[in-house]
mmCIF file of C-alpha atoms and ligand atoms in Angstrom:
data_model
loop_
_atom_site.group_PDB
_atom_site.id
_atom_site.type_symbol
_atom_site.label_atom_id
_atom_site.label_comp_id
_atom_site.label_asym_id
_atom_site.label_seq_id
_atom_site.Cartn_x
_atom_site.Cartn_y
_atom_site.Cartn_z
ATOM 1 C CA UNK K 15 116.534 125.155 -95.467
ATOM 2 C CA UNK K 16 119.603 126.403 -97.484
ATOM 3 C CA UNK K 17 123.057 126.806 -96.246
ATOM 4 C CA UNK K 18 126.486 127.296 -97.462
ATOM 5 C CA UNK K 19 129.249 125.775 -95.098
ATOM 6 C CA UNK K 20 132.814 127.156 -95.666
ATOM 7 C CA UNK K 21 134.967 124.220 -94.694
ATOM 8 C CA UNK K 22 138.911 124.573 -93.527
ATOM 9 C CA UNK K 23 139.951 121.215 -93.446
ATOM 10 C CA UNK K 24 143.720 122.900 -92.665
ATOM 11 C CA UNK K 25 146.749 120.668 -91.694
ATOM 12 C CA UNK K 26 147.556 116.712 -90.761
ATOM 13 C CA UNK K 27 144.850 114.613 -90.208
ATOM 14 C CA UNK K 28 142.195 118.134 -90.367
ATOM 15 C CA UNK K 29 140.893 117.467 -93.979
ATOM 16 C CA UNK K 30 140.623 113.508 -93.517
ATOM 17 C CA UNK K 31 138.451 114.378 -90.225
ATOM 18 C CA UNK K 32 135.857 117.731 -92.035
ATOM 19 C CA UNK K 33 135.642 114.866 -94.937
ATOM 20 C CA UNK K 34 133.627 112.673 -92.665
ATOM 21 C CA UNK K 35 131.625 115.403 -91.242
ATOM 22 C CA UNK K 36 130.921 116.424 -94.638
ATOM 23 C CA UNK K 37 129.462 113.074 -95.221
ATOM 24 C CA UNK K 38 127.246 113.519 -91.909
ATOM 25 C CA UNK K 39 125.682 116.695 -93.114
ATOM 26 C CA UNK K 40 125.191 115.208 -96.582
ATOM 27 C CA UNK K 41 123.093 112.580 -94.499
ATOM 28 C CA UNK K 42 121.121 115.268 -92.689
ATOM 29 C CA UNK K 43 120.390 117.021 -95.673
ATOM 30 C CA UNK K 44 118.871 113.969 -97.359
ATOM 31 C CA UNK K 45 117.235 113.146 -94.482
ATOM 32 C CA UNK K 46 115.404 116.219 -93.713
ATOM 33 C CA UNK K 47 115.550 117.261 -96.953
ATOM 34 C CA UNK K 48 117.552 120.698 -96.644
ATOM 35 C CA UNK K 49 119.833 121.915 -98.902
ATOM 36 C CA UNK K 50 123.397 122.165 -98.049
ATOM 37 C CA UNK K 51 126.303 123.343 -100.139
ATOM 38 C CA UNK K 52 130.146 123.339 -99.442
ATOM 39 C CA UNK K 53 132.945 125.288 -100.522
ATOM 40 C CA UNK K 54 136.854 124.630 -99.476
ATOM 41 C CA UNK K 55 139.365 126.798 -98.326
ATOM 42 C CA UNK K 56 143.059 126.719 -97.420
ATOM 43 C CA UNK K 57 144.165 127.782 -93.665
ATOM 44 C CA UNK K 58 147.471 126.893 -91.675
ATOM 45 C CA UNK K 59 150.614 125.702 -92.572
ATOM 46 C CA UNK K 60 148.666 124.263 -95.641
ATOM 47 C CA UNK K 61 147.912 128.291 -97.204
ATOM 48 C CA UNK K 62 151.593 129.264 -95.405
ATOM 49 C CA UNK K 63 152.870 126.583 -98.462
ATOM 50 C CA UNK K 64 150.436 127.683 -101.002
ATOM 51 C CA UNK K 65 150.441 130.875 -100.535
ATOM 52 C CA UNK K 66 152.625 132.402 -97.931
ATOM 53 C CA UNK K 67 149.189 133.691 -95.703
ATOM 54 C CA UNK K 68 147.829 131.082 -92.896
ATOM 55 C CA UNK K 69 144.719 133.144 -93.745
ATOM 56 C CA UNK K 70 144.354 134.124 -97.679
ATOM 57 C CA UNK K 71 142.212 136.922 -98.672
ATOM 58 C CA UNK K 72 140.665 133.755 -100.412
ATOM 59 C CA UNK K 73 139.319 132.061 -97.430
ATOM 60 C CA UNK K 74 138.202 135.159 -95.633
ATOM 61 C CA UNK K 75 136.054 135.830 -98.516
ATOM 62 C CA UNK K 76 134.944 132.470 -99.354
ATOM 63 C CA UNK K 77 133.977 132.132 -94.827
ATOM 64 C CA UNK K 78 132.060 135.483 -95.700
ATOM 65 C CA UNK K 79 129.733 134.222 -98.158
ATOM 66 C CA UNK K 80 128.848 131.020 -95.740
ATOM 67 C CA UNK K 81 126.176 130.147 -92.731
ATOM 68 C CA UNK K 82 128.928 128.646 -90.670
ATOM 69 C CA UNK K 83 132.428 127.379 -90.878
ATOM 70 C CA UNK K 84 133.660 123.904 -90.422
ATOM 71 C CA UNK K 85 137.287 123.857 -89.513
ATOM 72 C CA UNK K 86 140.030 120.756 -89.165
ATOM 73 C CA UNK K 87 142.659 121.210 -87.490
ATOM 74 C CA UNK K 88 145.785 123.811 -87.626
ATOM 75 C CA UNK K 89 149.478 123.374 -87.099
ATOM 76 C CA UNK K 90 152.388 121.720 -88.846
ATOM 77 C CA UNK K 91 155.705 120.846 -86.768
ATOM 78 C CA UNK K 92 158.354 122.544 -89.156
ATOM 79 C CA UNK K 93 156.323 125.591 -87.270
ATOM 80 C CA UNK K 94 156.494 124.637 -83.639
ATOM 81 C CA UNK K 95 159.484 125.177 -81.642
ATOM 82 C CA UNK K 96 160.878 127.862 -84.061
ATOM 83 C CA UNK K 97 161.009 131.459 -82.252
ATOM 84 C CA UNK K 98 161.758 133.030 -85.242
ATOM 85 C CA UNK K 99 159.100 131.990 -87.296
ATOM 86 C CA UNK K 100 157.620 134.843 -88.816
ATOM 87 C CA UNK K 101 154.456 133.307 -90.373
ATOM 88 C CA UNK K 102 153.000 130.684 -88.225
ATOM 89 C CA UNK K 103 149.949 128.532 -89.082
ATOM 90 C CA UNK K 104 148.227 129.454 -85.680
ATOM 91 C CA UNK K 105 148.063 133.599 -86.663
ATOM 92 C CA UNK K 106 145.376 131.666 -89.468
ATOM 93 C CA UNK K 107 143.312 130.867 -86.684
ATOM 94 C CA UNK K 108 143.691 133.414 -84.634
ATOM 95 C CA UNK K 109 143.014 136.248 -87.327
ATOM 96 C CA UNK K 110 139.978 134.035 -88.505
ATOM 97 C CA UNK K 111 138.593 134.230 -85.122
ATOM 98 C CA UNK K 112 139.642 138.544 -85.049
ATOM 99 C CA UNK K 113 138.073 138.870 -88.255
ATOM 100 C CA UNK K 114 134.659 137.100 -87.372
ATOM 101 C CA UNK K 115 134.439 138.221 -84.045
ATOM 102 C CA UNK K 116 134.137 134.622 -82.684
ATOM 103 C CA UNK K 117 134.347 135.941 -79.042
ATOM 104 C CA UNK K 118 132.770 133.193 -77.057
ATOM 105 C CA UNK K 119 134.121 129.762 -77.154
ATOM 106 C CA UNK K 120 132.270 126.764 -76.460
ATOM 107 C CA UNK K 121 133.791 123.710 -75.027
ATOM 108 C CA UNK K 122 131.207 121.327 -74.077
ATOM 109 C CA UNK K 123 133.180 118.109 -71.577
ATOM 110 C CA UNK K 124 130.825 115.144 -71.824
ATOM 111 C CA UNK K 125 132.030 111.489 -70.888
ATOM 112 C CA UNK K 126 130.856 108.009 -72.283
ATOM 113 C CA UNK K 127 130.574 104.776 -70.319
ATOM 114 C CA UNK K 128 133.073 103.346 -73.386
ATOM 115 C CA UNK K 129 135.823 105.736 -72.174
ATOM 116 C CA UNK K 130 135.863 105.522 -68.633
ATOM 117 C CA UNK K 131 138.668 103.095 -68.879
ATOM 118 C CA UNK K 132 140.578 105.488 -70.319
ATOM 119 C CA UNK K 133 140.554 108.584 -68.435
ATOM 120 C CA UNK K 134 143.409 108.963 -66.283
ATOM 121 C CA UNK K 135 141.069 109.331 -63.151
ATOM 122 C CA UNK K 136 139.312 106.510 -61.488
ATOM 123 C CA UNK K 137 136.281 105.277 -62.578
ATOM 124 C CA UNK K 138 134.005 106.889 -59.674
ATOM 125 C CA UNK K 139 135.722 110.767 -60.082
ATOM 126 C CA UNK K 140 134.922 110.564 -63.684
ATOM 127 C CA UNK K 141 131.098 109.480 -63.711
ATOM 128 C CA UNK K 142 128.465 111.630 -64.372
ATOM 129 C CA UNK K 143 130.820 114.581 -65.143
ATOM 130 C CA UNK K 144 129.151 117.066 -68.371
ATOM 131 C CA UNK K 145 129.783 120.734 -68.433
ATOM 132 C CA UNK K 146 130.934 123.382 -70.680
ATOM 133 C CA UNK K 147 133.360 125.556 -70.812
ATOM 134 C CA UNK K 148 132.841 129.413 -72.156
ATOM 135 C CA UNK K 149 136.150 130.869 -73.042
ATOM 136 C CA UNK K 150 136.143 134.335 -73.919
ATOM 137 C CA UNK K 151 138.577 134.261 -77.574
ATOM 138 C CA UNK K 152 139.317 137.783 -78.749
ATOM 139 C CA UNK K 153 140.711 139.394 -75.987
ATOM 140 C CA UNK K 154 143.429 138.993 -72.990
ATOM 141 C CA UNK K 155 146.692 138.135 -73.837
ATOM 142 C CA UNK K 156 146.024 136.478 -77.199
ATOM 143 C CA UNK K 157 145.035 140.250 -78.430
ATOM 144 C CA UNK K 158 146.542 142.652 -76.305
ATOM 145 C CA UNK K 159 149.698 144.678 -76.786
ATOM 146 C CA UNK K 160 152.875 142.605 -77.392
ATOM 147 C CA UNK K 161 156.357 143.069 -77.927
ATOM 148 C CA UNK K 162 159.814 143.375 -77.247
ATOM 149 C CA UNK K 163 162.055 145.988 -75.261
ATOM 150 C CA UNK K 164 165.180 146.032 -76.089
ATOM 151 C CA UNK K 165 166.258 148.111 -73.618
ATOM 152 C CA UNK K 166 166.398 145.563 -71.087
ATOM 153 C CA UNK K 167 165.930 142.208 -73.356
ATOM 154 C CA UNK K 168 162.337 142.263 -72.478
ATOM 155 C CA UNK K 169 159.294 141.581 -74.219
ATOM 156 C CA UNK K 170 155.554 142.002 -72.786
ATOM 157 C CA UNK K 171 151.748 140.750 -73.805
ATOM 158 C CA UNK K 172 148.974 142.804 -71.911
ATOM 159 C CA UNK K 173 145.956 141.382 -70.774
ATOM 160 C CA UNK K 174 143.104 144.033 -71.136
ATOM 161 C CA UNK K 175 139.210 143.695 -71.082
ATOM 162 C CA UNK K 176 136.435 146.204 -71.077
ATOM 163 C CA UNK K 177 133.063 145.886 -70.113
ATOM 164 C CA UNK K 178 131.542 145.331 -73.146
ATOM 165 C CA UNK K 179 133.728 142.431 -73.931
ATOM 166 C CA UNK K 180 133.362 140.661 -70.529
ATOM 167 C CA UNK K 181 129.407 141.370 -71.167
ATOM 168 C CA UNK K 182 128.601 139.746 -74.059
ATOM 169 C CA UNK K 183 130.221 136.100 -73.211
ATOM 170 C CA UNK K 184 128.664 136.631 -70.020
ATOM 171 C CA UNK K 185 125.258 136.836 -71.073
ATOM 172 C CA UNK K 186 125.729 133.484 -73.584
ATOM 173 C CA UNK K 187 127.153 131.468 -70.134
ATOM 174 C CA UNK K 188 124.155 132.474 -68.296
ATOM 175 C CA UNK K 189 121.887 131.454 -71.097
ATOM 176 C CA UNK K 190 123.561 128.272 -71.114
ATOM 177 C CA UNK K 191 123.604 128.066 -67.192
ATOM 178 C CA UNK K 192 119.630 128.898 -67.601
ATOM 179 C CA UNK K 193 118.978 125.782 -70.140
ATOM 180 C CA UNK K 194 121.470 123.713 -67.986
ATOM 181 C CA UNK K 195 121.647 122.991 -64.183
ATOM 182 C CA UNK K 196 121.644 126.436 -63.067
ATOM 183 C CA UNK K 197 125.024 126.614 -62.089
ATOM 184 C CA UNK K 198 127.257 129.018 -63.306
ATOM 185 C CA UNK K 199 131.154 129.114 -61.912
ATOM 186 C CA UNK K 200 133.343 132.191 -62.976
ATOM 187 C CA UNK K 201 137.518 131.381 -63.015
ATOM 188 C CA UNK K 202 139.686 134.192 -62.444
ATOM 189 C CA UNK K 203 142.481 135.349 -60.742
ATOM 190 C CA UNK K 204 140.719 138.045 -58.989
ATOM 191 C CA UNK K 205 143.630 138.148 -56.041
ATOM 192 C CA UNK K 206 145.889 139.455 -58.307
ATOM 193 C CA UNK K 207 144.654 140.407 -61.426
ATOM 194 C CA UNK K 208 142.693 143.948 -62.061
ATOM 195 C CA UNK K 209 141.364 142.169 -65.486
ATOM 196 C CA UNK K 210 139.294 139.393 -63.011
ATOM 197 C CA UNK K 211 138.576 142.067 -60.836
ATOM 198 C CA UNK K 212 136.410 143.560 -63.505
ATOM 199 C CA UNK K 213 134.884 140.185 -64.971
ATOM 200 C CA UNK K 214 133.915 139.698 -61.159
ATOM 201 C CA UNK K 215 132.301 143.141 -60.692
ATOM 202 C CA UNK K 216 130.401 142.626 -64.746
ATOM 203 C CA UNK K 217 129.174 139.287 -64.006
ATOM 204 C CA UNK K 218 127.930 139.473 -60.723
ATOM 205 C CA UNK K 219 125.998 142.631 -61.944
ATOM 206 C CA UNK K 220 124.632 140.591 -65.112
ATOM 207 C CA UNK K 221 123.588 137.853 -62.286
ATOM 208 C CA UNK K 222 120.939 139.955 -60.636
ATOM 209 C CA UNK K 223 119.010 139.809 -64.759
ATOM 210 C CA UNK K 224 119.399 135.344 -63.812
ATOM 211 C CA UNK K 225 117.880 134.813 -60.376
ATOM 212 C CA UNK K 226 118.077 131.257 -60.724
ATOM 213 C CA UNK K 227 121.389 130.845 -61.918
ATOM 214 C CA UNK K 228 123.598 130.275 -58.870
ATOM 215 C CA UNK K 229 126.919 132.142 -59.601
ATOM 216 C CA UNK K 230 129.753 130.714 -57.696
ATOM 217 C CA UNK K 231 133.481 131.878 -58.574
ATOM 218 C CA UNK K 232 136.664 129.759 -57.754
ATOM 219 C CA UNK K 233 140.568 131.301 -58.707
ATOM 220 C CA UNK K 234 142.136 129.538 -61.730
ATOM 221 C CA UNK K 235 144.614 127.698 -59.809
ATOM 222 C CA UNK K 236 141.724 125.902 -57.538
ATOM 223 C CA UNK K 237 140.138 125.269 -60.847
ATOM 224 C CA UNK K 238 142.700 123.472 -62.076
ATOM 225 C CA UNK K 239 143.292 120.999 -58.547
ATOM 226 C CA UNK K 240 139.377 120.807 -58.748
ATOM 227 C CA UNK K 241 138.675 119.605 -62.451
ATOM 228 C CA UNK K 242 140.876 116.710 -61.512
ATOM 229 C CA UNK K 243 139.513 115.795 -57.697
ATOM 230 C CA UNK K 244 135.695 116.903 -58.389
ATOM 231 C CA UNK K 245 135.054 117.362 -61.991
ATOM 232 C CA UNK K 246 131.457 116.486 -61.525
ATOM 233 C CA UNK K 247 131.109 120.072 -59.532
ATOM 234 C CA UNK K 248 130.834 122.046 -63.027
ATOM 235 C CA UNK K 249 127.735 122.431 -65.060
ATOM 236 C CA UNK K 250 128.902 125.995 -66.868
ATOM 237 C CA UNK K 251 132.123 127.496 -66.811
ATOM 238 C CA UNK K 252 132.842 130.707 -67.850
ATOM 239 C CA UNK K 253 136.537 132.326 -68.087
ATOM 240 C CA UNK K 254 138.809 134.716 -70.081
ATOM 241 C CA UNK K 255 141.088 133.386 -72.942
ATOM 242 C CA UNK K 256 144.311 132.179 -71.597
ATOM 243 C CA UNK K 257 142.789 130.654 -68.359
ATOM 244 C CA UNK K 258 140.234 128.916 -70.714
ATOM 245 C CA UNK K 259 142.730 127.727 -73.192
ATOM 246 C CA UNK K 260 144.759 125.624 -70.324
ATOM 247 C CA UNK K 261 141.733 124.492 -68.696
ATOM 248 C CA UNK K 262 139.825 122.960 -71.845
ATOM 249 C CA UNK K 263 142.894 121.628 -72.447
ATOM 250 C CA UNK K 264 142.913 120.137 -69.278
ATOM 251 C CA UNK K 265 139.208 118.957 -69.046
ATOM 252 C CA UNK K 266 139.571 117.435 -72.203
ATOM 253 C CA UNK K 267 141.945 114.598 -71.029
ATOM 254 C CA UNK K 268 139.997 113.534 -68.010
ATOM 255 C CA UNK K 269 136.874 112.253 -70.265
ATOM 256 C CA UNK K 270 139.466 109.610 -71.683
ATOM 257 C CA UNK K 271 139.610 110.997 -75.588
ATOM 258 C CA UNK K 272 140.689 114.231 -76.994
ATOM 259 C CA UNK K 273 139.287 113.020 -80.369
ATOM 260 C CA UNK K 274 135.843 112.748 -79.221
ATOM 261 C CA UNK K 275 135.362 116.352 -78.311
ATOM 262 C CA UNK K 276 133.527 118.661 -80.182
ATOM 263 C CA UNK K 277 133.586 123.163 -79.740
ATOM 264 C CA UNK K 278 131.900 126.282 -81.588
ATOM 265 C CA UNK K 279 133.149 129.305 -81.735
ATOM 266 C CA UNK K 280 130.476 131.870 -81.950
ATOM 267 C CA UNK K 281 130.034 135.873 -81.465
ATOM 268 C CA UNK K 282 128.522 138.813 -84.172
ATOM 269 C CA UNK K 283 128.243 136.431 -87.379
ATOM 270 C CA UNK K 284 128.832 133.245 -88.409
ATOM 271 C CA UNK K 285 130.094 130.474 -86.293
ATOM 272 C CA UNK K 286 133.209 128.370 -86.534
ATOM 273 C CA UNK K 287 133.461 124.656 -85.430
ATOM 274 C CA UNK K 288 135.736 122.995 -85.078
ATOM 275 C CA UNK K 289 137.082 119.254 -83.166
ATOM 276 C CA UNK K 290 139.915 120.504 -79.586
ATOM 277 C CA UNK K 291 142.243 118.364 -80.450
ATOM 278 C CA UNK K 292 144.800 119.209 -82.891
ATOM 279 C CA UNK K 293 146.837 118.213 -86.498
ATOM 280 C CA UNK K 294 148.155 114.901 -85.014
ATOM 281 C CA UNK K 295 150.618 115.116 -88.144
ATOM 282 C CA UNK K 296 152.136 111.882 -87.720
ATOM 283 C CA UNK K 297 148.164 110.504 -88.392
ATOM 284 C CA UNK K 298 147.985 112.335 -91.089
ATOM 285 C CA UNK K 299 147.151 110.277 -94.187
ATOM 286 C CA UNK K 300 147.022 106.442 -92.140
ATOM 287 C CA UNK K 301 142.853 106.581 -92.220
ATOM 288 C CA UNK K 302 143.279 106.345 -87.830
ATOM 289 C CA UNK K 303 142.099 109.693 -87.214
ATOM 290 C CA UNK K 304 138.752 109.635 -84.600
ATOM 291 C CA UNK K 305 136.614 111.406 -86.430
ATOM 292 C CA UNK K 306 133.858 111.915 -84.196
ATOM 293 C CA UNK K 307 135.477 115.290 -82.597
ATOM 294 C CA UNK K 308 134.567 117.165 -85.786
ATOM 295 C CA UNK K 309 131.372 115.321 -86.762
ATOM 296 C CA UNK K 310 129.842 116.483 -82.798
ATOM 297 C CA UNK K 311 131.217 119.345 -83.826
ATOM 298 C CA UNK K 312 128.941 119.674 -87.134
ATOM 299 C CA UNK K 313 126.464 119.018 -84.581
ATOM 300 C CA UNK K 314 126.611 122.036 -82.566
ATOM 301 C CA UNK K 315 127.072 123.598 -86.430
ATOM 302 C CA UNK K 316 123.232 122.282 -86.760
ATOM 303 C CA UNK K 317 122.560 123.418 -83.466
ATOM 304 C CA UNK K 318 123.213 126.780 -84.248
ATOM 305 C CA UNK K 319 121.212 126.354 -86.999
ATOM 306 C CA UNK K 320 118.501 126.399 -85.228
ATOM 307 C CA UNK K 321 118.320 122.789 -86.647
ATOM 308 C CA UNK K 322 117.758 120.700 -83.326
ATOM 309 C CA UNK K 323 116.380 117.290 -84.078
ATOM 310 C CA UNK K 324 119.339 117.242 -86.887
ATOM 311 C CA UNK K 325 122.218 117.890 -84.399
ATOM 312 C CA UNK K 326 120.634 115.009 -81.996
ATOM 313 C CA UNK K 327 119.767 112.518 -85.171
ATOM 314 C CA UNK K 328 123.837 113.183 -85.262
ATOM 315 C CA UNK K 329 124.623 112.983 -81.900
ATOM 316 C CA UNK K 330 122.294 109.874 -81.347
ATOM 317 C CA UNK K 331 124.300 108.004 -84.029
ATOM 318 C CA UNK K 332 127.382 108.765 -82.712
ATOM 319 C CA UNK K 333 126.328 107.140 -79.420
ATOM 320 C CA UNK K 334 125.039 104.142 -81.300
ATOM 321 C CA UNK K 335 128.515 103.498 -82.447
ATOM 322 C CA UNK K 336 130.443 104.198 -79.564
ATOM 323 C CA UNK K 337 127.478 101.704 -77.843
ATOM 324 C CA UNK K 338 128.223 99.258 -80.115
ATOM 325 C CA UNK K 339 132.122 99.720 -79.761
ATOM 326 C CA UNK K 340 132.469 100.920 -83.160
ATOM 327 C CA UNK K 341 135.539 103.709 -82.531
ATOM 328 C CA UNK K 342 138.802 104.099 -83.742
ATOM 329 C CA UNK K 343 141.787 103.358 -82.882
ATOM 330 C CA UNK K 344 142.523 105.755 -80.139
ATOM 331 C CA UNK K 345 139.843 104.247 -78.350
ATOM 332 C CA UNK K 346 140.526 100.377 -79.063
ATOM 333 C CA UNK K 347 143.455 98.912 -80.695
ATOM 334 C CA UNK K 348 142.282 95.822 -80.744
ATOM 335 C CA UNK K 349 139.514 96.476 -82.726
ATOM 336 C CA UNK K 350 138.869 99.313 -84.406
ATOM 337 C CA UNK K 351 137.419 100.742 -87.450
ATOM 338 C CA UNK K 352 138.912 103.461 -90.299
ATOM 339 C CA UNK K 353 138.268 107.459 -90.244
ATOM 340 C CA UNK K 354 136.423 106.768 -93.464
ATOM 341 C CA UNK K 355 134.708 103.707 -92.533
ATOM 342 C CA UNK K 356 133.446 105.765 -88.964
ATOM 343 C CA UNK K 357 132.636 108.770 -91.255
ATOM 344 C CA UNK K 358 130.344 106.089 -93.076
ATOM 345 C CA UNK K 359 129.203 104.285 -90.465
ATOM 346 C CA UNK K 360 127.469 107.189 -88.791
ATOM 347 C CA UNK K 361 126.275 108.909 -92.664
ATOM 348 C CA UNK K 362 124.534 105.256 -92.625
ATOM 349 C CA UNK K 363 123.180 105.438 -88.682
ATOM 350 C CA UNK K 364 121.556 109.015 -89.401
ATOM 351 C CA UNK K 365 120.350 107.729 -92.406
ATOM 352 C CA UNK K 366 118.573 104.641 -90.901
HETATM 353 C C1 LIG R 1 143.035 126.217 -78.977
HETATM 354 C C2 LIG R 1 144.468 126.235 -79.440
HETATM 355 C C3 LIG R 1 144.786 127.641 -79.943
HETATM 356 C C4 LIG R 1 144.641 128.586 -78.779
HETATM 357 C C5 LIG R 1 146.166 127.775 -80.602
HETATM 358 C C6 LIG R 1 146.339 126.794 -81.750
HETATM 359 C C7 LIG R 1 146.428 129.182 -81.060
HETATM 360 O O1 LIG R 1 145.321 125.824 -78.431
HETATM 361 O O2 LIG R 1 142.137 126.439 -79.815
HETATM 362 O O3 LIG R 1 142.804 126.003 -77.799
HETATM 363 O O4 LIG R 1 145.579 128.727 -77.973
HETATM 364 O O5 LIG R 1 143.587 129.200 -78.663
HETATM 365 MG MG1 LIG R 2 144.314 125.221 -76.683
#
């Protein structure tokens, strides 16, 4: 087993965190004995300073020639809050995902025992709650038309979606519903919007080809009151960009750490993963960052490898630390352990 992994450690505490994944999948390929090979590239505000792009030619060649991307983290704060930014480090990410056709993102929520004290709902709300989100990622009002119209000191972003695109994201949630519980729950906005109207009328056709997926669907607003009063309702999610983007966001925070979740983005090629939580610049460089975000994330890398007992050896060891209360700081400032010293840790666990 040979393959080449294109990684994008990107901006703040991003290359500290793909550095201890790196050391994970070194591990896994001594351990199993496969062969794996990686090659760096610049994305983000970090390629903006080197070379003007947040996506070089560079990188898209070098992501090309790989089996799978492993990406950091994108985003620099001399960026944010500037309108008139004309390169940002985000277009990097967006454009990679364009370019590889990375349609369907996957955002699995799982909760640990260790975290329940942290999640900002009570202990009982919180328990038992897994699912995963689907997020459609190349379409609605990320892609659509945008712009301004001076005429009346407008500007507009249109949310569009064929068929085809609602289709093919479809078919991966049911899949997922299939392996899963058997629940699938589409969120819309299907008393308003034309866009839901049609992801309504293409997934409950694709339902009739899963008879024992129940489909349920719930408007985006409910979603949101629901993921905080009964998050232990959801086994698969599926939902269009924008919607998806606020609700992972969301459904991150109630499992009590950001830092520990992991997400792939997937579609016609290779597949990109990559940690949800962002640059965290003022970590950047202090050895706090949680690293575990992107080394689950290397996990569903091996995963979709086809590589299954690897991306549990990795997800076992992970548990053994968190078991064992061996986290960073985010997690327990009273005792906590290093990025590099949790990438080791866990190199050592799947070694073991
Ligand atoms: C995410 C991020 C991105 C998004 C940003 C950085 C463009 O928030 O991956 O969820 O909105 O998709
Ligand atoms: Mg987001």
């Amino acid at each position: 087993m040979q393959k080449k992994i294109c990684v994008l450690g990107g901006d703040g505490i991003g290359p500290e965190v793909t550095d201890q994944a790196i050391k994970v999948l070194k591990a896994i390929a001594t351990k199993y004995e496969f062969e794996f090979s990686f090659e760096h590239a610049l994305i983000g505000a970090a390629a903006i300073d080197a070379t003007g792009d947040p996506l070089p030619a560079e990188t898209v060649e070098k992501c090309w020639a790989s089996d799978g991307i492993l990406l950091g983290a994108v985003g620099a704060p001399k960026y944010d809050n500037d309108p008139s930014a004309k390169v940002r480090p985000e277009q990097g990410l967006l454009r990679l995902r364009k370019t590889f056709g990375l349609y369907a993102n996957i955002r699995p929520i799982a909760t640990y025992k260790v975290l329940y004290p942290y999640s900002p709902l009570r202990e009982e709300r919180i328990q038992g709650v897994d699912f995963v989100v689907y997020r459609e990622l190349t379409g609605g009002a990320y892609f659509g038309a945008k712009g301004r119209t001076p005429e009346n000191n407008g500007a507009y972003d249109r949310i569009e979606y064929n068929a085809e695109e609602v289709d093919r994201i479809a078919i991966l949630a049911f899949q997922a519903a299939q392996q899963r519980s058997k629940k699938l729950c589409l969120v819309d906005k299907a008393n308003v919007l034309e866009t839901s109207r049609l992801w309504r009328e293409r997934v409950q056709k694709i339902a009739a080809d899963y008879p024992e997926v129940t489909l349920s669907t719930m408007f985006v607003d409910n979603a949101a009151m629901q993921i905080i009063l009964n998050p232990a309702q959801f086994d698969v999610m599926l939902t269009e960009n924008m919607f998806g983007d606020i609700l992972t966001d969301e459904a991150s925070v109630i499992t009590g750490s950001i830092g520990l979740l992991p997400s792939a983005s997937i579609g016609d090629s290779i597949g990109m993963f990559e940690p949800i939580h962002g640059s965290y610049p003022q970590a950047a460089g202090k050895n706090i960052a949680n690293p575990f975000g992107t080394i689950l994330s290397a996990a569903m890398m091996l995963d979709h490898f086809e590589l299954p007992h690897a991306a549990e050896t990795v997800r076992q060891a992970v548990l053994k630390a968190l078991d064992e209360g061996k986290v960073s700081i985010d997690i327990n400032k009273d005792n906590y352990l290093g990025t590099q010293e949790l990438g080791d840790l866990i190199a050592q666990y799947v070694l073991a």
